[in-house]
Tab-separated table of C-alpha atoms in Angstrom:
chain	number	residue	atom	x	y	z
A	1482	UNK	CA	0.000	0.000	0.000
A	1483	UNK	CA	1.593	3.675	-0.845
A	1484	UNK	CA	-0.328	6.491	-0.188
A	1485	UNK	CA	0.995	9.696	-1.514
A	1486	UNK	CA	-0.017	13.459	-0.522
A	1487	UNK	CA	0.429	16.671	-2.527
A	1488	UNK	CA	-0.858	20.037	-2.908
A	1489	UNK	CA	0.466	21.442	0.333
A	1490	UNK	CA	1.618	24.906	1.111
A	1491	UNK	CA	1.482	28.176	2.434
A	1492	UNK	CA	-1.537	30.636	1.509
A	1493	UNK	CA	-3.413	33.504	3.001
A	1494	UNK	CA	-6.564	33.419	5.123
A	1495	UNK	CA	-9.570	33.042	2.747
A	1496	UNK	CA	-7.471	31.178	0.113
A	1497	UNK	CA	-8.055	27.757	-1.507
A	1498	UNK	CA	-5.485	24.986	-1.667
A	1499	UNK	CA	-6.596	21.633	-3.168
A	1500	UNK	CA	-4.810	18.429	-1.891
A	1501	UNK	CA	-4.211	14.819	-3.788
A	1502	UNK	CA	-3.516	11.660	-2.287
A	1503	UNK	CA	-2.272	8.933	-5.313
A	1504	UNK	CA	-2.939	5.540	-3.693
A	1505	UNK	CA	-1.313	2.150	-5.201
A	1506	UNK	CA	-1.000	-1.180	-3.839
A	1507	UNK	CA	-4.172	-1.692	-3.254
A	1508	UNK	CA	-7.843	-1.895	-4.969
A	1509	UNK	CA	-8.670	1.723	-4.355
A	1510	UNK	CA	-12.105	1.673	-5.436
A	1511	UNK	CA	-13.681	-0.815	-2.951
A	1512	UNK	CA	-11.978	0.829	-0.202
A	1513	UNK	CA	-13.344	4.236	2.089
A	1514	UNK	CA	-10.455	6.501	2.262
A	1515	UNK	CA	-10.133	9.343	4.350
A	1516	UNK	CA	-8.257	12.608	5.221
A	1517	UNK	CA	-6.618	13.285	8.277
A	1518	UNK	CA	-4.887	16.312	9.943
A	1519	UNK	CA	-2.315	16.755	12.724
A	1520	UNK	CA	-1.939	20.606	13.982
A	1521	UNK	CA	1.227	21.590	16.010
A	1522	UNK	CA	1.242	20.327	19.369
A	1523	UNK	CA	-2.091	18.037	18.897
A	1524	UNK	CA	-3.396	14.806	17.874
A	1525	UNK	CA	-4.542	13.805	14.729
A	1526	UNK	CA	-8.058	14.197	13.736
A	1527	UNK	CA	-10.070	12.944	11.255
A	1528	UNK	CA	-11.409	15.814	8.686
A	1529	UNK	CA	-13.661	13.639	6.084
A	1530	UNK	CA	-14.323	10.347	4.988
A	1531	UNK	CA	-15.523	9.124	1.267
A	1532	UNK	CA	-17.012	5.792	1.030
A	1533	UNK	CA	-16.456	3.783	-2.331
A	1534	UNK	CA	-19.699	4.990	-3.749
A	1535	UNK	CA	-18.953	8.778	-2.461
A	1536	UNK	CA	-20.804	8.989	0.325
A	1537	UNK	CA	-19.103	11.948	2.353
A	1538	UNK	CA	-18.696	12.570	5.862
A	1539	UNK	CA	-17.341	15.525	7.791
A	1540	UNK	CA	-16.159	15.101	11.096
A	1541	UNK	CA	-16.171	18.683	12.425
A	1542	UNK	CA	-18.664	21.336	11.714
A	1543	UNK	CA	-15.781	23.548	11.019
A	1544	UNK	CA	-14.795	21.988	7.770
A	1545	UNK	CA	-18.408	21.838	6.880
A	1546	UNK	CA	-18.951	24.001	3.846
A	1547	UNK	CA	-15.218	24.632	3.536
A	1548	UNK	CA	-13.897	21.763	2.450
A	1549	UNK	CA	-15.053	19.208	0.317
A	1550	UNK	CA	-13.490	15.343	-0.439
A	1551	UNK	CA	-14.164	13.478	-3.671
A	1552	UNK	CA	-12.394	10.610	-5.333
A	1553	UNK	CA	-11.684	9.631	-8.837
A	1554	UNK	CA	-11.436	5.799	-8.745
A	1555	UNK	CA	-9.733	5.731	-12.212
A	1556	UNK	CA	-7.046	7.648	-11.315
A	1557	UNK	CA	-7.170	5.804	-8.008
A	1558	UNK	CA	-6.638	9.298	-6.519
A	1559	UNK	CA	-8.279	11.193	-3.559
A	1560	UNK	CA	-9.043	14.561	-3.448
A	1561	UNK	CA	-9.716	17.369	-0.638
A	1562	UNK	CA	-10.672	21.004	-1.899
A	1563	UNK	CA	-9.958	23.540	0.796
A	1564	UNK	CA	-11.767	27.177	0.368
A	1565	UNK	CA	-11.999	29.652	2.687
A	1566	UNK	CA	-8.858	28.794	4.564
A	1567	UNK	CA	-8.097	29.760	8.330
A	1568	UNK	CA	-4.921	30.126	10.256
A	1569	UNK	CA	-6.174	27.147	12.552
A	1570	UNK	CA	-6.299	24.881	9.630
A	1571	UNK	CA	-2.732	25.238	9.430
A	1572	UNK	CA	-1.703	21.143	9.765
A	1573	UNK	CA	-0.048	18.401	8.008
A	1574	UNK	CA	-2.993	16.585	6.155
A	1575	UNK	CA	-2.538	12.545	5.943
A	1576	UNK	CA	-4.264	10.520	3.178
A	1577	UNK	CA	-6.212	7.365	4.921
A	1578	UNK	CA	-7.132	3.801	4.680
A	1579	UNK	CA	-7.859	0.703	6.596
A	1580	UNK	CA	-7.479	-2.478	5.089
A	1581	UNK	CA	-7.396	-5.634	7.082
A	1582	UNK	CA	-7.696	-3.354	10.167
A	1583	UNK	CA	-4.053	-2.193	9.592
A	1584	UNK	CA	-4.147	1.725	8.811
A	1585	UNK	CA	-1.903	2.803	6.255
A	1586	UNK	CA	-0.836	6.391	6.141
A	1587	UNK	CA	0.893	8.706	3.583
A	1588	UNK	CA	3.985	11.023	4.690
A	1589	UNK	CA	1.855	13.739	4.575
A	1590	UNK	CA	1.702	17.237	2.912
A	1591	UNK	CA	1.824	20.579	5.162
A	1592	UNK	CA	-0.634	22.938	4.984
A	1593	UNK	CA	0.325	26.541	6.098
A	1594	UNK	CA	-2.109	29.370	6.457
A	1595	UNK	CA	-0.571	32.705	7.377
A	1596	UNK	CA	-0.178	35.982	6.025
């Protein structure tokens, strides 16, 4: 299983950064991925979920309307689209998935919102 982030960065508050997560190794389509974060100084959290047939869950209210995760299961690649960023998004965001209740993780790709 590799899972592998991209899209990271630094941007201004209100901005838009879209992440990727390319995912090999595995049958990506059958499988729910998710996207994680990890702020400075605090445990990682879940931010959304996408099942194999795109159903979407948000785990916090304040990534609701914000931020939005898809999948393209031909290009066996997961997507979050970030708008309306805030300073306390700032994180490294992990791409997700359990299989055979072992959780793989990507490296991650930091996400820095400052002006």
């Amino acid at each position: 299983v590799q899972l592998v982030e991209s899209g990271g960065g630094l941007v201004q508050p209100g901005g838009s950064l879209r992440l990727s997560c390319a995912a090999s190794g595995f049958s990506f389509p059958i499988y729910t991925m998710g996207w994680y974060r990890q702020a400075p100084g605090k445990q990682r959290e879940l931010v959304a979920r996408i099942t194999s047939v795109g159903t979407t869950n948000y785990a916090d209210d304040s990534v609701k309307g914000r931020f939005t995760i898809t999948r393209d299961n031909a290009k066996n690649t997961l997507y979050l689209q970030m708008n309306s960023l805030t300073p306390e998004d700032t994180a490294v965001y992990y791409c997700n998935v359990v299989r055979a209740n072992i959780n793989y993780w990507g490296k991650g790709t930091l996400v820095t919102v400052s002006s």
